[in-house]
Amino acid sequence: MSTRRQVITIYRLLLREAEKIPAYNFRMYAGRKIRDTFRENKSINDFAVIDQKLAEAKQNLELIRRQVIIGHLYSAEKLVIEQPKKALRRSK
Amino acid sequence: MFQLFGRIHNNVLASYVLKINQRAPTVSAPSCFVLPNNRFNSTEAEPALTSEDFRKKQIRFNIKAEHVEGRPLYLDVQATSPMDPRVLDAMLPYMTNYYGNPHSRTHAYGWESEKAVETAREQVAKLIGAEPKEIIFTSGATECNNISIKGVARFYASKKKHVITTQTEHKCVLDSCRALENEGFKVTYLPVKSNGIIDMKQLEETITPETSLVSIMTVNNEIGVKQPIADIGALCRSRKVFFHTDAAQAVGKIPIDVNKMNIDLMSISGHKIYGPKGIGALYVRRRPRVRLEPLQSGGGQERGLRSGTVPAPLVVGFGAACDLALKEMDYDKKWIDFLSKRLYDRITQALPHVIRNGDPEQTYSGCLNLSFAYVEGESLLMALKDVALSSGSACTSASLEPSYVLRAIGTDEDLAHSSIRFGIGRFTTIQEVDYTADKCIKHVERLREMSPLWEMVQEGIDLKNIQWSQH
């Protein structure tokens, strides 16, 4: 697999996994952080650095997977801004 | 009478007589009063509102129907911050399989815990530019402040019996100083300027050959102002006085280097930097050596300054939090600056008479303390039930007294009662800020419309010229 392909694959995997984080604030942060980090590192040309970053990304992917499980085990009520539209309309 | 201003209950108001010095005849009773028996004893009082009118107004101001399902948003990161999932991930192994006592030298369980604790010590030290040996793990910033203030003062008590601090310090610093006063020490509580920052000249004049310690916090927990720590450090070093700073709100958020800033002792807290609660660290300089008398006797852990088994899982989490803070300080700062500006602009563009407490430049932007004039802070907090906010420090949030920090910066009593602290952190989102701003604007407008004071301000009456008297 070419490096470009590898990077895009892990980027997608990370984003997809981050979407599953149950806690609103952590989910939003993870998405923002992943996008910003990949964008920031877009211009890296050195293959050694890219490999290192890829390894880091893989570790983080595993971390997010574990945290998704934990988040589901001890989930909390949803925040006020996460409520479906219907609930909000009723309140008005 | 003015101190009652913020919390005059509408019913109570009826028992006050209003005497307006110059403009008494021109005042007509405000037209949209809400409560039935609410009367100024002015000459031109209007007849009582009919019950139908009253009911209409009651419906207009009622917010019972606005209850929204769900947990409130969290905008109080100065009180405590949510623990970063990456921190939890680092901690979990030490909460499950690696349970050894880090001080056990005879077996592998002890060694692996010790290794983890030492790694964390390095991570903490790196964040503040210190040596790992200079870091002492404690239970939190309160304990650090106690150890450093009481410890240093008592150790040098035979020669020096004077301690300097400021009026805006955290309660635990002020209380430690109070305890020292009972032991016969002299303590100077420096006032601050109206922007919350100390006067360097005054500090210089206050330092005497008797002074053993100066304790000034880096970032204030209520108003977010940054003290000129590097200047204070240089001054204290030149006068050979130890300098302690409570940096619980600053470490990990603004760059700190203990050597560049000449800091001798520094308190750090874990749960303010997205780490676990119940862990903190005290930085104690080794060269030139700062000596202190330990408060706790015991097994002599942590260089004998803080005996007791080091909680390995918490320390590991704290280390991970420091590591993240170091890596992401710039990234977080950009985000927090952006959100803070957005919140401040939104609120101030929509609402007049909003005052920012503390210096707008020398400040940590994640702590935004606003006073909404003519609105009582507690009623606003109650109306903003779906946002977790505080009017000041969490330690004093149970009492209705206005914050002593705001009083120290010379905020008027009525404005001190109407302050709210917005805490923005790593995990705050744009949607949360917008929601908070919208709700805040809406409820401030609603509460002002209910307020007779606001009505009078609209009519151009200077509230300061009113003499309130009570029957």
Coordinates of N, CA and C in Angstrom, one line a residue, chain A residues 21 24-26 28-30 32-37 40 60 62-64 66-67 70 76-83 87-88 90-92, chain B residues 65-74 82-86 88-89 92 327-328 331-332 335 386-387 425-432 435:
Chain A
I21 N -17.6 7.8 19.9 CA -17.4 8.2 21.3 C -18.7 8.7 21.8
Y24 N -20.4 13.7 24.3 CA -20.5 14.7 23.3 C -19.2 15.5 23.2
N25 N -18.7 16.0 24.4 CA -17.5 16.9 24.3 C -16.2 16.1 23.8
F26 N -16.1 14.9 24.3 CA -14.9 14.1 23.8 C -15.0 13.8 22.3
M28 N -16.6 15.5 20.0 CA -16.4 16.7 19.2 C -14.9 17.1 19.2
Y29 N -14.3 16.9 20.3 CA -12.8 17.2 20.4 C -12.0 16.3 19.5
A30 N -12.3 15.0 19.6 CA -11.6 14.0 18.9 C -11.7 14.3 17.4
R32 N -12.3 17.1 15.9 CA -11.6 18.4 15.6 C -10.0 18.1 15.6
K33 N -9.6 17.4 16.6 CA -8.2 17.2 16.8 C -7.6 16.3 15.7
I34 N -8.4 15.3 15.2 CA -7.9 14.4 14.2 C -7.7 15.2 12.9
R35 N -8.8 16.0 12.5 CA -8.7 16.8 11.3 C -7.6 17.8 11.3
D36 N -7.5 18.5 12.4 CA -6.5 19.5 12.5 C -5.1 18.9 12.5
T37 N -4.9 17.8 13.1 CA -3.5 17.2 13.2 C -3.1 16.7 11.8
E40 N -2.4 19.7 9.7 CA -1.1 20.3 10.1 C 0.1 19.6 9.5
N60 N -3.3 5.7 18.6 CA -4.4 6.5 19.0 C -5.7 5.8 18.6
E62 N -6.3 2.6 18.5 CA -6.5 1.6 19.5 C -7.1 2.3 20.8
L63 N -6.5 3.4 21.2 CA -6.9 4.2 22.4 C -8.4 4.6 22.2
I64 N -8.7 5.1 21.1 CA -10.1 5.6 20.9 C -11.1 4.3 21.0
R66 N -10.7 1.6 22.7 CA -10.9 1.3 24.1 C -11.8 2.2 24.8
Q67 N -11.6 3.5 24.6 CA -12.4 4.6 25.2 C -13.8 4.5 24.8
I70 N -15.3 1.9 27.0 CA -15.5 2.4 28.4 C -16.6 3.4 28.4
A76 N -23.6 8.5 30.3 CA -24.4 9.5 31.0 C -25.6 9.9 30.1
E77 N -26.4 10.7 30.7 CA -27.6 11.3 30.0 C -27.0 12.2 28.9
K78 N -27.8 12.4 27.9 CA -27.3 13.3 26.8 C -27.4 14.8 27.3
L79 N -26.5 15.6 26.7 CA -26.5 17.0 27.0 C -27.8 17.7 26.4
V80 N -28.0 18.9 26.9 CA -29.2 19.6 26.4 C -29.1 19.9 24.9
I81 N -27.9 20.2 24.4 CA -27.8 20.5 23.0 C -27.8 19.3 22.1
E82 N -27.7 18.1 22.7 CA -27.8 16.9 21.9 C -29.2 16.4 21.7
Q83 N -30.1 17.0 22.4 CA -31.5 16.4 22.4 C -32.1 16.5 21.0
A87 N -37.9 17.0 21.1 CA -37.9 17.4 22.5 C -37.8 18.9 22.7
L88 N -37.0 19.5 21.8 CA -36.8 21.0 21.9 C -38.1 21.7 21.6
R90 N -41.1 20.6 21.8 CA -42.1 20.5 22.8 C -41.9 21.5 24.0
S91 N -40.6 21.8 24.2 CA -40.3 22.7 25.3 C -40.7 24.1 25.0
K92 N -40.8 24.4 23.7 CA -41.2 25.8 23.3 C -42.7 25.9 23.4
Chain B
A65 N -42.0 26.7 31.4 CA -42.2 25.9 30.2 C -41.0 25.6 29.4
E66 N -39.9 26.3 29.8 CA -38.7 26.2 29.0 C -37.7 25.1 29.4
H67 N -38.2 24.3 30.3 CA -37.3 23.2 30.7 C -36.9 22.3 29.6
V68 N -35.6 22.1 29.4 CA -35.1 21.2 28.4 C -34.5 20.0 29.0
E69 N -34.8 18.8 28.3 CA -34.3 17.6 28.8 C -32.8 17.5 28.6
G70 N -32.1 16.8 29.5 CA -30.7 16.5 29.3 C -29.8 17.1 30.3
R71 N -28.6 16.7 30.2 CA -27.6 17.2 31.2 C -27.2 18.6 30.8
P72 N -26.9 19.4 31.8 CA -26.4 20.8 31.5 C -25.0 20.8 30.8
L73 N -24.8 21.9 30.1 CA -23.5 22.0 29.5 C -22.5 22.4 30.6
Y74 N -21.2 22.1 30.4 CA -20.2 22.3 31.4 C -19.4 23.5 31.0
P82 N -13.0 18.1 33.0 CA -13.2 16.7 32.7 C -11.9 16.0 32.5
M83 N -11.8 14.7 32.9 CA -10.6 14.0 32.7 C -10.5 13.6 31.2
D84 N -9.3 13.9 30.6 CA -9.1 13.5 29.2 C -9.1 12.0 29.1
P85 N -9.8 11.5 28.0 CA -9.8 10.0 27.8 C -8.4 9.4 27.7
R86 N -7.5 10.2 27.2 CA -6.1 9.7 27.0 C -5.5 9.5 28.4
L88 N -7.2 8.8 31.2 CA -7.8 7.6 31.7 C -7.2 6.3 31.2
D89 N -6.9 6.4 29.9 CA -6.3 5.2 29.2 C -4.9 4.9 29.8
L92 N -5.6 3.3 33.6 CA -6.3 2.1 33.8 C -5.4 0.9 34.1
K327 N 2.3 19.1 25.0 CA 2.2 19.0 23.5 C 1.1 19.8 22.9
E328 N 0.0 20.1 23.7 CA -1.1 20.7 23.0 C -1.4 22.1 23.6
Y331 N -2.2 24.5 20.7 CA -3.4 24.1 20.0 C -4.6 24.5 20.9
D332 N -4.5 24.2 22.2 CA -5.6 24.5 23.1 C -5.8 26.0 23.3
W335 N -7.7 27.6 20.4 CA -9.1 27.2 20.5 C -9.8 28.0 21.6
D386 N -29.5 25.0 32.5 CA -29.0 24.0 31.6 C -27.5 24.4 31.2
V387 N -26.9 25.3 31.9 CA -25.5 25.5 31.7 C -24.8 25.5 33.1
G425 N -12.7 25.5 28.2 CA -11.5 24.5 28.2 C -11.3 23.8 26.9
R426 N -10.5 22.8 27.0 CA -10.1 22.0 25.8 C -11.3 21.3 25.1
F427 N -12.3 20.9 25.9 CA -13.4 20.2 25.4 C -14.7 21.0 25.2
T428 N -14.6 22.3 25.3 CA -15.7 23.2 25.0 C -15.9 23.3 23.5
T429 N -17.2 23.3 23.1 CA -17.4 23.4 21.6 C -18.0 24.7 21.3
I430 N -18.0 25.0 20.0 CA -18.7 26.3 19.5 C -20.1 26.3 19.8
Q431 N -20.8 25.1 19.6 CA -22.2 25.0 19.9 C -22.5 25.4 21.3
E432 N -21.7 24.9 22.2 CA -21.9 25.1 23.6 C -21.8 26.6 23.9
Y435 N -24.8 28.4 22.5 CA -26.0 28.2 23.3 C -26.0 29.0 24.6

